[in-house]
């Protein structure tokens, strides 16, 4: 299975080739593509609206369904957040990456990867961005690195290997385009299915923060702040097939 994901590569059309063998290829629906949003505002708006149902509805610890008011508030907030994080902005002056990535700005350090079906509808997404990561070493120190977030798959398309494809695509961007050897993510400790997925893909827990908070849609129609425990996970992506054994 790992070899199938290692075979994914970036093409000149900013799409990611699907696995040609393994479980991902066996259960994959036809005409599915993994592509970059390239910071396109229309794509980001579509992804933000998709994300409300795919992620916020039935979120672990929250309400099973959303009221129309909750859905509207979360949709507006999510579209704004995606534009803030992933919308492509023209830098006044910036360096350029060498070789195969000549012409790409060094300031391009965020991307929302999309999974689209045969009708070009967004059915999944995953974000990757360079940000500050806490060390949690008692000294309040931090460092810059690629953080993956906002992974979601439409309920209709789950358990078909698409989440794994999105994770791998984000890792490829972090490694091949930005030159990082490690990839990080934050996940709520109570989100057991997500943690199991990440562990299967080679991520290891490096610290936990039990003072974190998160938004939770409530059964009485509110969107409240709730306490949660955040787990930071790390994977070595830049040292070949066996690199994560020593990360």
Backbone as CSV, one residue per row, in Angstrom:
resi,resn,N_x,N_y,N_z,CA_x,CA_y,CA_z,C_x,C_y,C_z
1,UNK,0.837,-1.196,0.000,0.000,0.000,0.000,0.871,1.245,0.000
2,UNK,1.936,1.222,0.820,2.806,2.389,0.872,3.416,2.682,-0.478
3,UNK,3.777,1.621,-1.212,4.384,1.830,-2.520,3.419,2.500,-3.482
4,UNK,2.121,2.196,-3.310,1.134,2.827,-4.183,1.124,4.326,-3.986
5,UNK,1.219,4.773,-2.741,1.189,6.201,-2.471,2.491,6.871,-2.856
6,UNK,3.599,6.132,-2.755,4.866,6.701,-3.160,4.915,6.955,-4.655
7,UNK,4.036,6.294,-5.397,4.035,6.439,-6.852,3.309,7.686,-7.317
8,UNK,2.601,8.388,-6.401,1.890,9.605,-6.787,2.900,10.672,-7.177
9,UNK,2.657,11.405,-8.241,3.596,12.442,-8.657,2.840,13.672,-9.136
10,UNK,3.535,14.809,-9.137,2.959,16.062,-9.617,3.101,16.141,-11.123
11,UNK,2.044,16.559,-11.810,2.111,16.739,-13.245,2.139,18.218,-13.562
12,UNK,2.345,18.543,-14.824,2.457,19.943,-15.213,1.121,20.671,-15.164
13,UNK,0.025,19.955,-14.965,-1.288,20.578,-14.888,-1.731,20.757,-13.439
14,UNK,-0.807,20.709,-12.507,-1.035,20.836,-11.071,-2.019,19.794,-10.561
15,UNK,-2.099,18.651,-11.236,-2.901,17.528,-10.754,-1.961,16.454,-10.241
16,UNK,-2.493,15.581,-9.389,-1.709,14.509,-8.803,-2.206,13.187,-9.365
17,UNK,-1.300,12.391,-9.882,-1.686,11.107,-10.470,-2.170,10.163,-9.386
18,UNK,-3.280,9.416,-9.610,-3.793,8.489,-8.609,-2.936,7.233,-8.543
19,UNK,-3.057,6.445,-7.451,-2.337,5.191,-7.373,-2.759,4.257,-8.497
20,UNK,-1.813,3.525,-9.046,-2.121,2.604,-10.133,-2.335,1.188,-9.641
21,UNK,-2.038,0.935,-8.352,-2.299,-0.362,-7.765,-2.462,-0.198,-6.268
22,UNK,-2.845,-1.281,-5.557,-3.084,-1.187,-4.120,-4.551,-0.895,-3.838
23,UNK,-4.908,-0.785,-2.546,-6.302,-0.597,-2.149,-6.892,0.702,-2.672
24,UNK,-6.052,1.757,-2.731,-6.554,3.028,-3.244,-7.075,2.908,-4.661
25,UNK,-6.371,2.146,-5.502,-6.812,1.954,-6.884,-8.021,1.033,-6.952
26,UNK,-8.100,0.052,-6.041,-9.186,-0.928,-6.071,-10.539,-0.299,-5.789
27,UNK,-10.618,0.617,-4.810,-11.895,1.183,-4.394,-12.140,2.588,-4.947
28,UNK,-11.201,3.122,-5.690,-11.333,4.488,-6.184,-12.494,4.610,-7.177
29,UNK,-13.396,5.589,-6.977,-14.452,5.844,-7.958,-13.832,6.348,-9.261
30,UNK,-14.523,6.194,-10.382,-13.959,6.649,-11.664,-13.910,8.171,-11.758
31,UNK,-12.968,8.668,-12.557,-12.856,10.095,-12.902,-12.590,11.002,-11.700
32,UNK,-11.899,10.472,-10.703,-11.517,11.268,-9.545,-10.151,11.900,-9.797
33,UNK,-10.001,13.178,-9.443,-8.725,13.863,-9.613,-8.329,14.556,-8.309
34,UNK,-7.030,14.578,-8.049,-6.466,15.352,-6.948,-5.728,16.525,-7.583
35,UNK,-6.170,17.750,-7.289,-5.616,18.937,-7.933,-5.315,20.012,-6.889
36,UNK,-4.573,21.012,-7.302,-4.353,22.172,-6.454,-5.450,23.210,-6.696
37,UNK,-5.796,23.924,-5.653,-6.723,25.040,-5.840,-5.998,26.213,-6.490
38,UNK,-4.665,26.255,-6.348,-3.843,27.358,-6.857,-4.326,28.714,-6.352
39,UNK,-4.955,28.712,-5.178,-5.406,29.975,-4.583,-6.555,30.636,-5.309
40,UNK,-7.260,29.901,-6.187,-8.358,30.479,-6.951,-9.546,30.789,-6.036
41,UNK,-10.027,32.040,-6.013,-11.108,32.417,-5.087,-12.381,31.592,-5.261
42,UNK,-12.745,31.261,-6.499,-13.964,30.485,-6.722,-13.822,29.071,-6.170
43,UNK,-12.644,28.488,-6.356,-12.392,27.153,-5.821,-12.399,27.176,-4.293
44,UNK,-11.813,28.206,-3.728,-11.761,28.298,-2.270,-13.156,28.480,-1.673
45,UNK,-14.000,29.251,-2.355,-15.374,29.419,-1.884,-16.132,28.093,-1.957
46,UNK,-15.967,27.378,-3.067,-16.627,26.082,-3.208,-16.155,25.116,-2.124
47,UNK,-14.845,25.110,-1.879,-14.288,24.218,-0.865,-14.776,24.582,0.527
48,UNK,-14.897,25.885,0.803,-15.374,26.320,2.104,-16.800,25.858,2.370
49,UNK,-17.655,25.950,1.359,-19.040,25.504,1.499,-19.108,23.991,1.663
50,UNK,-18.297,23.265,0.889,-18.243,21.805,1.016,-17.810,21.402,2.421
51,UNK,-16.843,22.131,2.968,-16.225,21.768,4.232,-17.222,21.782,5.392
52,UNK,-18.211,22.651,5.319,-19.189,22.763,6.402,-19.907,21.435,6.621
53,UNK,-20.373,20.819,5.548,-21.081,19.549,5.687,-20.121,18.402,5.958
54,UNK,-18.968,18.410,5.296,-18.043,17.284,5.411,-17.325,17.249,6.753
55,UNK,-17.088,18.429,7.355,-16.313,18.466,8.593,-17.145,18.857,9.806
56,UNK,-17.887,19.950,9.702,-18.568,20.485,10.873,-19.818,19.708,11.257
57,UNK,-20.531,19.157,10.282,-21.716,18.363,10.596,-21.283,17.044,11.220
58,UNK,-21.691,16.826,12.449,-21.318,15.589,13.125,-19.900,15.575,13.653
59,UNK,-19.276,16.747,13.797,-17.927,16.806,14.349,-17.898,16.147,15.725
60,UNK,-16.834,15.407,15.996,-16.700,14.705,17.272,-16.812,15.699,18.424
61,UNK,-17.772,15.448,19.324,-17.996,16.327,20.458,-19.079,17.359,20.227
62,UNK,-19.556,17.485,18.984,-20.571,18.478,18.649,-21.891,17.849,18.261
63,UNK,-22.791,18.680,17.719,-24.122,18.219,17.333,-24.052,17.344,16.083
64,UNK,-24.999,16.402,15.972,-25.039,15.509,14.813,-25.491,16.233,13.553
65,UNK,-26.333,17.240,13.710,-26.831,18.020,12.580,-26.664,19.503,12.866
66,UNK,-26.681,20.310,11.806,-26.547,21.755,11.938,-27.877,22.429,11.639
67,UNK,-28.179,23.472,12.401,-29.326,24.301,12.057,-28.947,25.163,10.866
68,UNK,-29.937,25.756,10.221,-29.647,26.619,9.072,-28.790,27.804,9.492
69,UNK,-29.016,28.313,10.712,-28.228,29.432,11.201,-26.781,29.007,11.434
70,UNK,-26.578,27.862,12.044,-25.226,27.354,12.265,-24.504,27.133,10.937
71,UNK,-25.190,26.511,9.981,-24.578,26.239,8.682,-24.161,27.533,7.991
72,UNK,-25.027,28.559,8.061,-24.717,29.842,7.436,-23.500,30.485,8.093
73,UNK,-23.476,30.490,9.422,-22.357,31.102,10.140,-21.042,30.379,9.842
74,UNK,-21.073,29.062,9.857,-19.854,28.291,9.625,-19.388,28.407,8.182
75,UNK,-20.337,28.460,7.248,-19.964,28.611,5.836,-19.275,29.941,5.604
76,UNK,-19.837,30.998,6.136,-19.234,32.322,5.978,-17.836,32.358,6.610
77,UNK,-17.731,31.771,7.792,-16.445,31.749,8.494,-15.411,30.904,7.745
78,UNK,-15.847,29.757,7.209,-14.905,28.847,6.552,-14.395,29.424,5.241
79,UNK,-15.260,30.039,4.463,-14.827,30.656,3.203,-13.821,31.775,3.486
80,UNK,-14.104,32.571,4.508,-13.171,33.639,4.890,-11.827,33.057,5.314
81,UNK,-11.864,31.991,6.094,-10.634,31.360,6.579,-9.817,30.778,5.431
82,UNK,-10.471,30.104,4.493,-9.754,29.522,3.354,-9.120,30.606,2.492
83,UNK,-9.830,31.712,2.286,-9.258,32.813,1.510,-8.066,33.432,2.230
84,UNK,-8.177,33.560,3.539,-7.080,34.132,4.321,-5.843,33.249,4.249
85,UNK,-6.035,31.955,4.295,-4.903,31.022,4.344,-4.330,30.693,2.973
86,UNK,-5.192,30.478,1.987,-4.751,29.830,0.753,-4.870,30.678,-0.505
87,UNK,-5.498,31.832,-0.448,-5.644,32.639,-1.656,-4.285,33.149,-2.116
88,UNK,-4.014,32.999,-3.386,-2.721,33.397,-3.929,-2.607,34.903,-3.999
89,UNK,-1.531,35.423,-3.453,-1.271,36.856,-3.484,0.033,37.117,-4.212
90,UNK,0.066,38.191,-4.974,1.264,38.560,-5.719,2.203,39.305,-4.799
91,UNK,3.410,38.768,-4.646,4.404,39.424,-3.794,5.032,40.591,-4.530
92,UNK,5.377,41.635,-3.781,6.019,42.795,-4.395,7.365,42.405,-4.989
93,UNK,8.157,41.692,-4.216,9.428,41.175,-4.691,9.660,39.848,-4.003
94,UNK,10.085,38.854,-4.750,10.320,37.564,-4.126,11.351,36.798,-4.919
95,UNK,11.988,35.857,-4.239,12.931,34.989,-4.915,12.194,33.948,-5.729
96,UNK,12.923,33.210,-6.521,12.330,32.172,-7.358,13.011,30.839,-7.093
97,UNK,12.235,29.779,-7.104,12.812,28.471,-6.879,13.558,28.005,-8.123
98,UNK,14.647,27.252,-7.955,15.459,26.809,-9.093,14.902,25.570,-9.760
99,UNK,15.549,25.165,-10.844,15.279,23.879,-11.490,13.867,23.742,-12.007
100,UNK,13.258,22.581,-11.712,11.925,22.266,-12.233,10.849,23.208,-11.723
101,UNK,11.132,23.953,-10.652,10.126,24.826,-10.076,10.438,26.295,-10.342
102,UNK,11.281,26.563,-11.349,11.615,27.943,-11.706,10.337,28.703,-12.031
103,UNK,10.239,29.909,-11.511,9.057,30.730,-11.758,8.073,30.708,-10.625
104,UNK,8.183,29.704,-9.732,7.276,29.662,-8.585,7.841,30.524,-7.468
105,UNK,7.034,31.371,-6.897,7.498,32.296,-5.875,7.861,31.574,-4.593
106,UNK,8.932,32.022,-3.962,9.298,31.483,-2.655,8.256,31.835,-1.599
107,UNK,7.408,32.828,-1.902,6.364,33.222,-0.963,5.145,32.307,-1.035
108,UNK,5.138,31.391,-1.994,4.005,30.484,-2.151,4.122,29.352,-1.131
109,UNK,3.768,29.641,0.106,3.951,28.664,1.165,2.634,28.211,1.780
110,UNK,1.579,28.216,0.987,0.305,27.645,1.413,-0.437,27.146,0.180
111,UNK,-1.176,26.056,0.371,-1.930,25.473,-0.746,-3.075,24.648,-0.187
112,UNK,-4.237,24.749,-0.833,-5.359,23.877,-0.520,-5.480,22.871,-1.656
113,UNK,-5.248,21.607,-1.333,-5.352,20.530,-2.327,-6.796,20.037,-2.347
114,UNK,-7.322,19.836,-3.546,-8.723,19.442,-3.702,-8.853,18.077,-4.349
115,UNK,-9.875,17.367,-3.959,-10.287,16.139,-4.635,-11.604,16.442,-5.332
116,UNK,-11.648,16.252,-6.646,-12.860,16.571,-7.415,-13.339,15.317,-8.152
117,UNK,-14.653,15.232,-8.348,-15.221,14.082,-9.060,-15.327,14.369,-10.550
118,UNK,-15.980,13.479,-11.279,-16.091,13.622,-12.719,-16.865,14.842,-13.163
119,UNK,-17.683,15.404,-12.271,-18.429,16.631,-12.571,-17.681,17.875,-12.118
120,UNK,-16.429,17.701,-11.709,-15.559,18.791,-11.246,-16.070,19.420,-9.956
121,UNK,-16.795,18.654,-9.154,-17.273,19.119,-7.857,-16.275,18.728,-6.772
122,UNK,-16.074,19.620,-5.825,-15.162,19.332,-4.721,-15.781,18.283,-3.800
123,UNK,-15.061,17.185,-3.589,-15.530,16.118,-2.699,-14.517,15.837,-1.588
124,UNK,-13.446,16.624,-1.556,-12.445,16.447,-0.518,-11.423,17.562,-0.581
125,UNK,-10.733,17.786,0.543,-9.699,18.821,0.561,-8.708,18.552,1.687
126,UNK,-7.537,19.146,1.537,-6.512,19.122,2.582,-5.624,20.338,2.379
127,UNK,-5.336,21.053,3.455,-4.491,22.229,3.367,-3.086,21.941,3.846
128,UNK,-2.122,22.663,3.287,-0.736,22.589,3.723,-0.180,24.005,3.706
129,UNK,0.470,24.405,4.794,1.010,25.759,4.872,2.210,25.782,5.808
130,UNK,3.123,26.691,5.536,4.268,26.878,6.411,3.873,27.849,7.515
131,UNK,4.042,27.412,8.763,3.635,28.229,9.899,4.554,27.933,11.079
132,UNK,4.328,28.631,12.171,5.108,28.404,13.382,4.541,27.204,14.134
133,UNK,5.440,26.334,14.584,5.065,25.119,15.307,5.708,25.157,16.683
134,UNK,4.898,24.987,17.704,5.431,25.002,19.065,6.252,23.746,19.345
135,UNK,7.297,23.921,20.142,8.109,22.779,20.547,7.575,22.125,21.824
136,UNK,6.831,22.873,22.645,6.290,22.366,23.910,7.399,21.778,24.773
137,UNK,8.536,22.501,24.823,9.689,22.027,25.574,9.878,22.763,26.888
138,UNK,8.875,23.557,27.267,8.971,24.297,28.511,9.597,25.663,28.369
139,UNK,10.063,25.987,27.152,10.718,27.278,26.931,9.915,28.178,25.993
140,UNK,8.705,27.756,25.651,7.830,28.533,24.777,8.511,28.851,23.452
141,UNK,9.287,27.904,22.924,9.998,28.104,21.665,9.205,27.504,20.511
142,UNK,9.556,27.908,19.298,8.860,27.418,18.115,9.797,27.453,16.914
143,UNK,9.349,26.868,15.809,10.123,26.837,14.575,9.154,26.832,13.399
144,UNK,9.646,27.130,12.217,8.806,27.132,11.013,8.804,25.753,10.365
145,UNK,7.643,25.340,9.901,7.531,24.066,9.212,6.178,23.922,8.552
146,UNK,6.029,22.924,7.675,4.750,22.709,6.991,3.749,21.975,7.877
147,UNK,2.569,22.564,8.015,1.495,21.971,8.811,0.331,21.612,7.892
148,UNK,-0.108,20.373,7.965,-1.270,19.937,7.206,-2.520,20.112,8.069
149,UNK,-3.601,20.560,7.452,-4.843,20.783,8.185,-6.022,20.706,7.231
150,UNK,-7.226,20.841,7.797,-8.459,20.930,6.995,-8.656,19.740,6.064
151,UNK,-8.323,18.538,6.552,-8.567,17.325,5.777,-10.018,16.899,5.948
152,UNK,-10.731,16.760,4.847,-12.137,16.349,4.893,-12.505,15.655,3.596
153,UNK,-13.385,14.660,3.708,-13.893,13.923,2.552,-15.409,13.849,2.650
154,UNK,-16.086,14.039,1.537,-17.539,13.906,1.500,-17.950,12.517,1.999
155,UNK,-19.034,12.444,2.759,-19.474,11.162,3.318,-19.691,10.102,2.248
156,UNK,-20.156,10.513,1.096,-20.428,9.576,0.003,-19.158,8.922,-0.518
157,UNK,-18.019,9.579,-0.340,-16.770,9.099,-0.942,-15.754,8.617,0.094
158,UNK,-16.188,8.386,1.318,-15.258,7.931,2.344,-14.938,6.448,2.215
159,UNK,-13.826,6.046,2.837,-13.346,4.658,2.829,-13.030,4.181,1.417
160,UNK,-12.536,5.078,0.594,-12.146,4.733,-0.775,-10.694,5.135,-1.071
161,UNK,-9.943,5.457,-0.034,-8.543,5.801,-0.210,-8.276,7.245,-0.578
162,UNK,-9.320,8.088,-0.621,-9.138,9.471,-1.074,-8.456,10.338,-0.017
163,UNK,-8.727,10.087,1.258,-8.052,10.849,2.314,-6.545,10.598,2.259
164,UNK,-6.161,9.353,2.033,-4.743,9.024,1.912,-4.107,9.746,0.732
165,UNK,-4.842,9.832,-0.373,-4.329,10.531,-1.559,-4.096,12.014,-1.269
166,UNK,-5.027,12.635,-0.550,-4.887,14.052,-0.228,-3.701,14.295,0.706
167,UNK,-3.531,13.420,1.686,-2.390,13.543,2.603,-1.089,13.435,1.825
168,UNK,-1.008,12.456,0.933,0.220,12.276,0.160,0.498,13.480,-0.732
169,UNK,-0.549,14.036,-1.339,-0.372,15.210,-2.195,0.165,16.390,-1.391
170,UNK,-0.356,16.579,-0.177,0.141,17.662,0.680,1.602,17.432,1.046
171,UNK,1.956,16.195,1.316,3.345,15.866,1.646,4.282,16.142,0.475
172,UNK,3.821,15.861,-0.734,4.633,16.102,-1.931,4.930,17.591,-2.077
173,UNK,3.936,18.415,-1.839,4.150,19.860,-1.923,5.182,20.299,-0.891
174,UNK,5.017,19.819,0.352,5.943,20.201,1.417,7.369,19.778,1.096
175,UNK,7.522,18.595,0.516,8.865,18.076,0.242,9.435,18.594,-1.077
176,UNK,8.733,18.367,-2.166,9.309,18.636,-3.491,9.291,20.115,-3.862
177,UNK,8.259,20.834,-3.420,8.171,22.237,-3.816,8.796,23.177,-2.785
178,UNK,8.640,22.836,-1.510,9.130,23.733,-0.471,10.419,23.260,0.174
179,UNK,10.803,22.011,-0.069,12.094,21.519,0.392,12.173,21.089,1.846
180,UNK,11.040,20.779,2.475,11.054,20.349,3.875,11.171,18.826,3.978
181,UNK,11.856,18.372,5.000,12.032,16.936,5.233,10.981,16.361,6.165
182,UNK,10.292,17.218,6.920,9.286,16.770,7.880,7.957,17.458,7.611
183,UNK,6.874,16.757,7.891,5.534,17.329,7.770,4.819,17.129,9.103
184,UNK,4.042,18.138,9.516,3.379,18.131,10.816,1.876,18.296,10.642
185,UNK,1.140,17.962,11.686,-0.299,18.201,11.700,-0.776,18.271,13.140
186,UNK,-1.913,18.930,13.326,-2.597,18.967,14.615,-3.917,18.215,14.466
187,UNK,-4.273,17.418,15.462,-5.530,16.680,15.435,-6.057,16.585,16.856
188,UNK,-7.378,16.639,17.010,-7.957,16.483,18.337,-7.800,15.038,18.817
189,UNK,-7.424,14.884,20.064,-7.161,13.547,20.616,-8.405,12.670,20.582
190,UNK,-9.579,13.274,20.733,-10.807,12.485,20.731,-11.227,12.046,19.332
191,UNK,-10.556,12.579,18.293,-10.867,12.175,16.920,-10.072,10.908,16.585
192,UNK,-10.503,9.812,17.182,-9.775,8.543,17.061,-9.623,8.065,15.621
193,UNK,-10.663,8.126,14.771,-10.487,7.660,13.386,-9.395,8.422,12.644
194,UNK,-9.312,9.742,12.852,-8.290,10.541,12.171,-6.896,10.157,12.658
195,UNK,-6.743,9.988,13.975,-5.441,9.615,14.516,-4.995,8.259,13.970
196,UNK,-5.913,7.307,13.873,-5.571,5.989,13.324,-5.136,6.093,11.866
197,UNK,-5.808,6.953,11.103,-5.432,7.162,9.708,-4.017,7.712,9.616
198,UNK,-3.735,8.753,10.389,-2.414,9.369,10.332,-1.323,8.399,10.791
199,UNK,-1.615,7.620,11.801,-0.637,6.627,12.255,-0.365,5.594,11.166
200,UNK,-1.406,5.192,10.461,-1.247,4.238,9.367,-0.365,4.800,8.262
201,UNK,-0.431,6.125,8.085,0.350,6.775,7.036,1.744,7.197,7.508
202,UNK,2.097,6.833,8.745,3.461,7.055,9.203,3.669,8.210,10.156
203,UNK,2.597,8.868,10.607,2.741,9.992,11.537,2.856,9.486,12.972
204,UNK,3.686,10.193,13.753,3.907,9.843,15.152,3.615,11.048,16.038
205,UNK,3.004,10.802,17.185,2.706,11.879,18.135,3.993,12.379,18.770
206,UNK,4.129,13.728,18.861,5.327,14.294,19.493,4.979,15.118,20.725
207,UNK,3.763,15.652,20.824,3.325,16.291,22.052,1.811,16.458,22.056
208,UNK,1.272,16.728,23.248,-0.155,16.991,23.428,-0.338,18.288,24.204
209,UNK,-1.414,18.987,23.901,-1.758,20.226,24.594,-3.192,20.106,25.088
210,UNK,-3.357,19.948,26.403,-4.699,19.759,26.964,-5.345,21.072,27.375
211,UNK,-4.750,22.202,26.963,-5.332,23.517,27.269,-5.985,24.151,26.040
212,UNK,-6.059,23.423,24.944,-6.572,23.974,23.687,-8.100,24.109,23.724
213,UNK,-8.621,24.926,22.819,-10.065,25.083,22.657,-10.425,24.893,21.190
214,UNK,-11.678,24.596,20.930,-12.151,24.408,19.566,-13.605,24.849,19.472
215,UNK,-14.038,25.183,18.267,-15.444,25.518,18.053,-16.263,24.237,17.966
216,UNK,-17.439,24.265,18.565,-18.333,23.106,18.541,-19.766,23.558,18.289
217,UNK,-20.405,23.090,17.204,-21.836,23.336,17.032,-22.600,22.555,18.108
218,UNK,-23.506,23.213,18.795,-24.254,22.572,19.872,-25.653,22.191,19.425
219,UNK,-26.263,21.320,20.195,-27.601,20.858,19.856,-28.678,21.907,19.993
220,UNK,-28.390,22.986,20.727,-29.389,24.046,20.893,-29.191,25.193,19.906
221,UNK,-28.398,24.961,18.853,-28.270,25.947,17.784,-27.134,26.936,17.924
222,UNK,-26.290,26.797,18.948,-25.181,27.720,19.127,-23.892,27.148,18.533
223,UNK,-22.892,28.003,18.408,-21.538,27.570,18.085,-20.669,28.037,19.238
224,UNK,-20.235,27.093,20.055,-19.581,27.425,21.312,-18.105,27.034,21.286
225,UNK,-17.347,27.656,22.170,-15.961,27.258,22.394,-15.937,26.136,23.417
226,UNK,-15.260,25.040,23.071,-15.160,23.915,23.985,-13.714,23.522,24.218
227,UNK,-13.451,22.924,25.360,-12.100,22.470,25.666,-11.784,21.192,24.893
228,UNK,-10.520,21.046,24.514,-10.100,19.846,23.808,-8.615,19.625,24.041
229,UNK,-8.139,18.477,23.669,-6.708,18.175,23.711,-6.211,18.021,22.285
230,UNK,-5.203,18.802,21.928,-4.631,18.759,20.599,-3.372,17.897,20.608
231,UNK,-3.261,17.017,19.627,-2.074,16.189,19.452,-1.300,16.699,18.238
232,UNK,-0.020,16.959,18.418,0.844,17.320,17.295,1.535,16.055,16.816
233,UNK,1.445,15.786,15.504,2.042,14.587,14.923,3.049,14.985,13.842
234,UNK,4.004,14.138,13.635,5.105,14.427,12.716,5.425,13.206,11.868
235,UNK,5.794,13.474,10.618,6.245,12.407,9.723,7.469,12.869,8.959
236,UNK,8.447,12.009,8.834,9.623,12.282,8.015,9.272,11.969,6.572
237,UNK,9.324,12.971,5.700,8.918,12.771,4.304,10.079,12.920,3.323
238,UNK,11.265,13.258,3.831,12.355,13.584,2.915,13.561,12.697,2.972
239,UNK,13.411,11.479,3.508,14.594,10.617,3.634,14.381,9.233,3.061
240,UNK,13.542,9.145,2.027,13.347,7.858,1.376,12.356,6.971,2.102
241,UNK,12.254,5.720,1.664,11.239,4.789,2.154,11.345,4.539,3.642
242,UNK,12.570,4.526,4.196,12.761,4.173,5.587,13.070,5.369,6.475
243,UNK,12.908,6.584,5.926,13.259,7.773,6.688,12.456,7.926,7.947
244,UNK,11.170,7.550,7.937,10.319,7.782,9.105,10.673,6.870,10.267
245,UNK,11.444,5.805,10.010,11.850,4.932,11.086,12.782,5.631,12.044
246,UNK,13.444,6.682,11.559,14.433,7.356,12.373,14.045,8.799,12.678
247,UNK,12.799,9.226,12.310,12.361,10.603,12.516,11.844,10.849,13.916
